[in-house]
DNA sequence: GCCCAGGAGTGTG
DNA sequence: CACACTCATGGG
């Protein structure tokens, strides 16, 4: 019996550095296999992605017909990254940083998955964030293939008790997730998808467990607002070290908005990546 | 063992 | 508005 139901396709994505893009910590459900191939969950599909020419070769393990569109969207293939980099490179500091990771791209996650993921990401390191998300998915997400589960939908997660969420290793974040499920629903999510960045950010900011930083992360990685600029500890260090700027969240955010404009999100990712790369703790993107 | 983690919520000065 | 404190746990 042939169990192969998957299918393969190619996508042109240029520039693209898979290791940087899927391993830098902007998204959490990808694992690098020994051969350099990246395996991850995209919606209700399992994908194996590897560099191939000026793009990627993708294997969809479920063979879902919509896989190609889903991965294209996920990798933001319609972003003209070269043009964005050129625009950002008018800043000398950023120009240097970009040249270090030419193929680092932003990804476009599912909005709900991104929201929950970054609420979980508060005061936790990346290995732990990944573990929490995998446990949450295998406990409450729909099974896709074997041990692989989709990220739990609002309805899926709605069924979880705080005790069960604590059991997933969420710690004090369990209550945030519980409150989030009570606050959010698909209609609200749909409304938020139509908002522009400033209002979206304010709306997200009102949700339990969502502060300035998480609101910007979700705006950027989930809702695809490229002008969003999340300020975390790494960005603080980078802005201090490279520009001599420091201060409140609002101060740093405003600085970035003025300096990087509509593509502040990409600027953030290059700054974030490089700042971690030269730290002894954050240098390696894989083994964490 | 010890320190820190892609912070947020709450209270106080 | 600026701080201080707490939050529950697991990686390194």
Coordinates of C-alpha atoms (C1' of nucleotides) in Angstrom, one line a residue:
Chain A
X1 CA 0.0 0.0 0.0
X2 CA 1.4 3.4 -1.0
X3 CA 0.9 5.8 1.8
X4 CA 2.4 8.7 -0.1
X5 CA -0.4 11.2 -0.5
X6 CA 1.8 14.3 -0.6
X7 CA 2.8 16.4 -3.5
X8 CA 5.7 18.6 -4.4
X9 CA 5.9 22.1 -6.0
X10 CA 8.4 24.8 -6.5
X11 CA 8.1 28.4 -5.6
X12 CA 10.3 31.3 -6.7
X13 CA 11.3 33.2 -3.5
X14 CA 14.2 35.5 -3.9
X15 CA 16.1 36.4 -1.8
X16 CA 15.5 33.7 0.8
X17 CA 17.6 32.3 3.6
X18 CA 15.5 29.5 5.1
X19 CA 17.7 29.1 8.2
X20 CA 17.4 32.8 9.0
X21 CA 13.8 33.2 8.1
X22 CA 12.4 30.1 9.8
X23 CA 15.0 29.8 12.6
X24 CA 15.3 33.4 13.9
X25 CA 12.5 33.2 16.4
X26 CA 9.8 35.2 14.6
X27 CA 7.8 32.0 14.1
X28 CA 7.9 28.9 16.3
X29 CA 6.7 25.7 14.6
X30 CA 9.6 24.9 12.3
X31 CA 12.4 22.4 12.8
X32 CA 15.5 22.1 10.8
X33 CA 16.3 18.6 9.7
X34 CA 19.9 17.3 9.4
X35 CA 19.8 17.7 5.6
X36 CA 18.9 21.4 5.8
X37 CA 15.3 20.9 5.0
X38 CA 12.8 22.7 7.2
X39 CA 9.7 20.9 8.4
X40 CA 6.7 22.8 9.8
X41 CA 3.0 23.1 10.2
X42 CA 1.2 25.6 7.9
X43 CA -2.5 25.7 8.7
X44 CA -3.7 22.1 8.5
X45 CA -0.8 20.9 6.4
X46 CA 2.7 19.6 7.1
X47 CA 5.3 21.0 4.8
X48 CA 8.9 20.2 4.2
X49 CA 10.7 23.1 2.6
X50 CA 14.2 23.2 1.1
X51 CA 16.2 25.7 -0.8
X52 CA 16.1 25.1 -4.5
X53 CA 17.6 27.5 -7.1
X54 CA 16.1 30.9 -6.7
X55 CA 13.4 29.7 -4.4
X56 CA 12.2 26.6 -2.6
X57 CA 11.1 23.1 -3.2
X58 CA 8.1 22.3 -1.0
X59 CA 6.6 18.9 -0.1
X60 CA 3.1 19.0 1.2
X61 CA 2.6 15.9 3.2
X62 CA -1.2 16.0 3.1
X63 CA -1.3 16.9 -0.5
X64 CA -3.8 19.7 0.1
X65 CA -4.5 21.5 -3.1
X66 CA -4.3 24.9 -1.4
X67 CA -0.9 24.2 0.0
X68 CA 0.9 26.2 -2.7
X69 CA -1.1 29.3 -2.0
X70 CA -0.7 28.8 1.8
X71 CA 3.1 28.5 1.6
X72 CA 3.3 31.4 -0.8
X73 CA 1.4 33.6 1.5
X74 CA 3.3 32.3 4.5
X75 CA 6.7 33.2 2.9
X76 CA 5.2 36.5 1.7
X77 CA 6.5 35.8 -1.8
X78 CA 4.8 38.9 -3.2
X79 CA 7.0 41.2 -1.0
X80 CA 9.6 42.8 -3.1
X81 CA 12.3 42.2 -0.5
X82 CA 15.1 43.5 -2.7
X83 CA 13.3 46.8 -3.1
X84 CA 12.5 47.0 0.6
X85 CA 16.1 46.4 1.5
X86 CA 17.2 49.1 -1.0
X87 CA 14.8 51.5 0.6
X88 CA 16.0 50.7 4.1
X89 CA 19.6 50.9 3.1
X90 CA 19.5 54.6 2.9
X91 CA 20.3 54.2 6.6
X92 CA 23.9 53.3 6.8
X93 CA 23.6 51.2 9.9
X94 CA 20.8 49.2 8.5
X95 CA 22.6 48.8 5.2
X96 CA 25.4 47.0 6.9
X97 CA 23.0 44.8 9.0
X98 CA 21.0 43.8 5.9
X99 CA 24.1 42.7 4.1
X100 CA 24.7 40.2 6.9
X101 CA 21.4 38.3 6.2
X102 CA 20.2 39.2 2.7
X103 CA 17.7 36.4 2.7
X104 CA 16.0 37.1 5.9
X105 CA 12.3 37.6 5.2
X106 CA 9.3 38.2 7.4
X107 CA 6.7 35.5 7.5
X108 CA 2.9 35.8 7.6
X109 CA 1.5 33.6 10.3
X110 CA -2.2 32.9 11.0
X111 CA -3.6 35.8 13.1
X112 CA -4.9 33.7 15.9
X113 CA -1.9 31.4 16.1
X114 CA 0.3 34.5 16.2
X115 CA -1.7 36.2 18.9
X116 CA -1.6 33.2 21.2
X117 CA 2.0 32.4 20.4
X118 CA 3.2 35.9 21.3
X119 CA 1.1 36.0 24.5
X120 CA 3.0 32.8 25.4
X121 CA 6.3 34.3 24.4
X122 CA 6.2 36.8 27.2
X123 CA 9.1 36.3 29.6
X124 CA 10.1 32.9 28.1
X125 CA 13.0 31.9 25.9
X126 CA 12.5 30.6 22.4
X127 CA 13.0 26.9 23.2
X128 CA 10.4 27.1 25.8
X129 CA 8.0 29.0 23.6
X130 CA 8.3 26.3 21.0
X131 CA 7.6 23.6 23.6
X132 CA 4.5 25.3 24.9
X133 CA 3.1 25.7 21.5
X134 CA 3.8 22.1 20.5
X135 CA 2.2 20.8 23.7
X136 CA -0.8 23.1 23.3
X137 CA -1.2 21.9 19.7
X138 CA -0.9 18.2 20.4
X139 CA -3.3 18.6 23.3
X140 CA -6.0 20.7 21.7
X141 CA -5.3 21.1 18.0
X142 CA -6.8 18.9 15.3
X143 CA -4.6 16.0 14.3
X144 CA -3.2 16.3 10.8
X145 CA -0.9 13.3 10.4
X146 CA 0.5 11.0 13.1
X147 CA 2.0 13.2 15.8
X148 CA 1.4 16.4 13.9
X149 CA -1.4 18.7 15.0
X150 CA -2.7 22.0 13.8
X151 CA -2.5 24.9 16.0
X152 CA -5.7 24.9 18.0
X153 CA -8.5 27.2 16.7
X154 CA -10.4 29.5 19.0
X155 CA -13.1 26.9 19.4
X156 CA -10.5 24.2 20.0
X157 CA -8.8 26.2 22.7
X158 CA -12.1 27.4 24.2
X159 CA -12.6 23.9 25.6
X160 CA -9.4 24.0 27.7
X161 CA -9.5 24.6 31.4
X162 CA -6.9 26.7 33.1
X163 CA -5.7 23.6 34.9
X164 CA -5.2 21.8 31.6
X165 CA -3.3 24.8 30.2
X166 CA -1.1 24.9 33.2
X167 CA -0.5 21.2 32.5
X168 CA 0.8 22.3 29.1
X169 CA 3.6 24.1 30.9
X170 CA 2.2 27.6 30.3
X171 CA 2.6 28.7 33.9
X172 CA 1.0 32.1 34.6
X173 CA 0.3 32.5 30.9
X174 CA -2.5 29.9 31.2
X175 CA -4.9 32.5 32.6
X176 CA -4.0 34.9 29.7
X177 CA -4.9 32.2 27.2
X178 CA -8.1 31.3 29.0
X179 CA -9.2 35.0 29.1
X180 CA -8.1 35.5 25.5
X181 CA -10.5 32.7 24.4
X182 CA -13.3 34.3 26.3
X183 CA -12.6 37.7 24.8
X184 CA -12.0 36.7 21.2
X185 CA -14.1 35.1 18.6
X186 CA -14.0 34.6 14.9
X187 CA -16.1 37.7 14.2
X188 CA -13.9 39.9 16.2
X189 CA -10.9 38.4 14.4
X190 CA -12.5 39.2 11.1
X191 CA -13.2 42.7 12.1
X192 CA -9.6 43.2 13.1
X193 CA -8.3 41.9 9.8
X194 CA -9.9 44.9 8.1
X195 CA -8.3 47.5 10.4
X196 CA -5.3 49.6 9.6
X197 CA -2.3 49.3 11.8
X198 CA -2.8 52.1 14.3
X199 CA -6.3 51.0 15.3
X200 CA -5.4 47.3 15.1
X201 CA -2.6 47.9 17.5
X202 CA -4.9 49.7 19.9
X203 CA -7.4 46.9 19.7
X204 CA -4.9 44.2 20.3
X205 CA -3.5 46.2 23.2
X206 CA -6.8 45.8 25.0
X207 CA -6.7 42.1 25.0
X208 CA -5.5 40.1 28.1
X209 CA -1.8 39.4 28.1
X210 CA -1.2 41.8 25.2
X211 CA 1.0 44.9 25.9
X212 CA 2.8 47.2 23.5
X213 CA 5.4 44.6 22.4
X214 CA 3.0 41.7 21.8
X215 CA 0.6 44.0 20.0
X216 CA 3.3 45.0 17.6
X217 CA 4.5 41.4 17.1
X218 CA 0.9 40.3 16.3
X219 CA 0.4 43.3 14.0
X220 CA 3.6 42.4 12.1
X221 CA 3.8 38.6 12.0
X222 CA 0.1 37.8 12.2
X223 CA -1.7 40.7 10.5
X224 CA 1.1 41.5 8.1
X225 CA 1.4 45.2 9.0
X226 CA 4.9 46.0 7.8
X227 CA 5.1 49.3 9.6
X228 CA 4.8 47.7 13.0
X229 CA 8.0 47.8 15.0
X230 CA 8.1 45.5 18.1
X231 CA 10.5 46.7 20.7
X232 CA 11.9 43.9 22.9
X233 CA 15.1 43.6 24.9
X234 CA 17.2 42.8 21.8
X235 CA 15.8 45.8 19.9
X236 CA 16.5 48.0 22.9
X237 CA 20.1 46.9 22.9
X238 CA 20.4 47.3 19.2
X239 CA 19.0 50.8 19.2
X240 CA 21.2 51.8 22.1
X241 CA 24.3 50.3 20.6
X242 CA 23.8 51.4 17.0
X243 CA 21.9 54.7 17.3
X244 CA 22.5 55.7 20.9
X245 CA 18.8 55.9 21.4
X246 CA 17.0 54.8 24.5
X247 CA 13.8 55.5 26.5
X248 CA 10.3 54.3 26.8
X249 CA 8.5 52.0 24.3
X250 CA 6.8 55.0 22.8
X251 CA 10.0 56.8 22.3
X252 CA 11.8 53.9 20.6
X253 CA 8.7 53.1 18.5
X254 CA 8.4 56.6 17.3
X255 CA 12.1 56.7 16.5
X256 CA 11.7 53.6 14.3
X257 CA 8.6 54.9 12.6
X258 CA 10.3 58.1 11.7
X259 CA 13.5 56.5 10.5
X260 CA 12.2 53.3 8.8
X261 CA 8.7 54.3 7.8
X262 CA 6.4 51.8 6.0
X263 CA 9.0 48.9 6.3
X264 CA 9.9 49.3 10.0
X265 CA 8.9 45.7 10.5
X266 CA 11.6 44.5 8.1
X267 CA 14.1 46.9 9.7
X268 CA 13.2 45.4 13.1
X269 CA 13.9 41.9 11.9
X270 CA 17.3 42.7 10.6
X271 CA 18.2 44.6 13.8
X272 CA 16.8 41.7 15.9
X273 CA 18.7 39.1 14.0
X274 CA 22.1 40.8 14.0
X275 CA 21.8 41.8 17.7
X276 CA 21.2 38.2 18.6
X277 CA 23.8 36.9 16.3
X278 CA 26.6 38.7 18.1
X279 CA 25.4 37.7 21.5
X280 CA 26.9 34.5 22.9
X281 CA 23.5 33.4 24.1
X282 CA 21.4 34.2 21.0
X283 CA 24.0 33.5 18.4
X284 CA 22.9 30.1 17.3
X285 CA 19.4 30.0 15.8
X286 CA 19.1 26.2 15.8
X287 CA 20.3 24.5 18.9
X288 CA 18.3 26.5 21.4
Chain B
dG1 C1' 22.1 26.0 42.0
dC2 C1' 21.8 30.2 39.5
dC3 C1' 20.3 33.4 36.1
dC4 C1' 17.5 34.8 32.6
dA5 C1' 13.8 34.6 29.3
dG6 C1' 11.3 38.4 22.0
dG7 C1' 6.7 41.2 29.0
dA8 C1' 2.4 42.2 31.1
dG9 C1' -0.5 43.7 35.0
dT10 C1' -0.9 46.2 39.0
dG11 C1' 0.2 49.4 42.4
dT12 C1' 2.8 53.5 44.0
dG13 C1' 5.4 57.9 44.0
Chain C
dC1 C1' 4.9 59.3 33.3
dA2 C1' 8.5 56.6 35.8
dC3 C1' 9.6 52.8 38.5
dA4 C1' 9.0 48.5 41.5
dC5 C1' 7.2 44.3 42.1
dT6 C1' 5.2 40.0 41.0
dC7 C1' 3.8 36.4 37.9
dA8 C1' 5.2 30.1 37.1
dT9 C1' 8.7 27.6 34.8
dG10 C1' 12.1 25.7 32.1
dG11 C1' 16.4 26.2 29.4
dG12 C1' 21.4 27.2 29.3

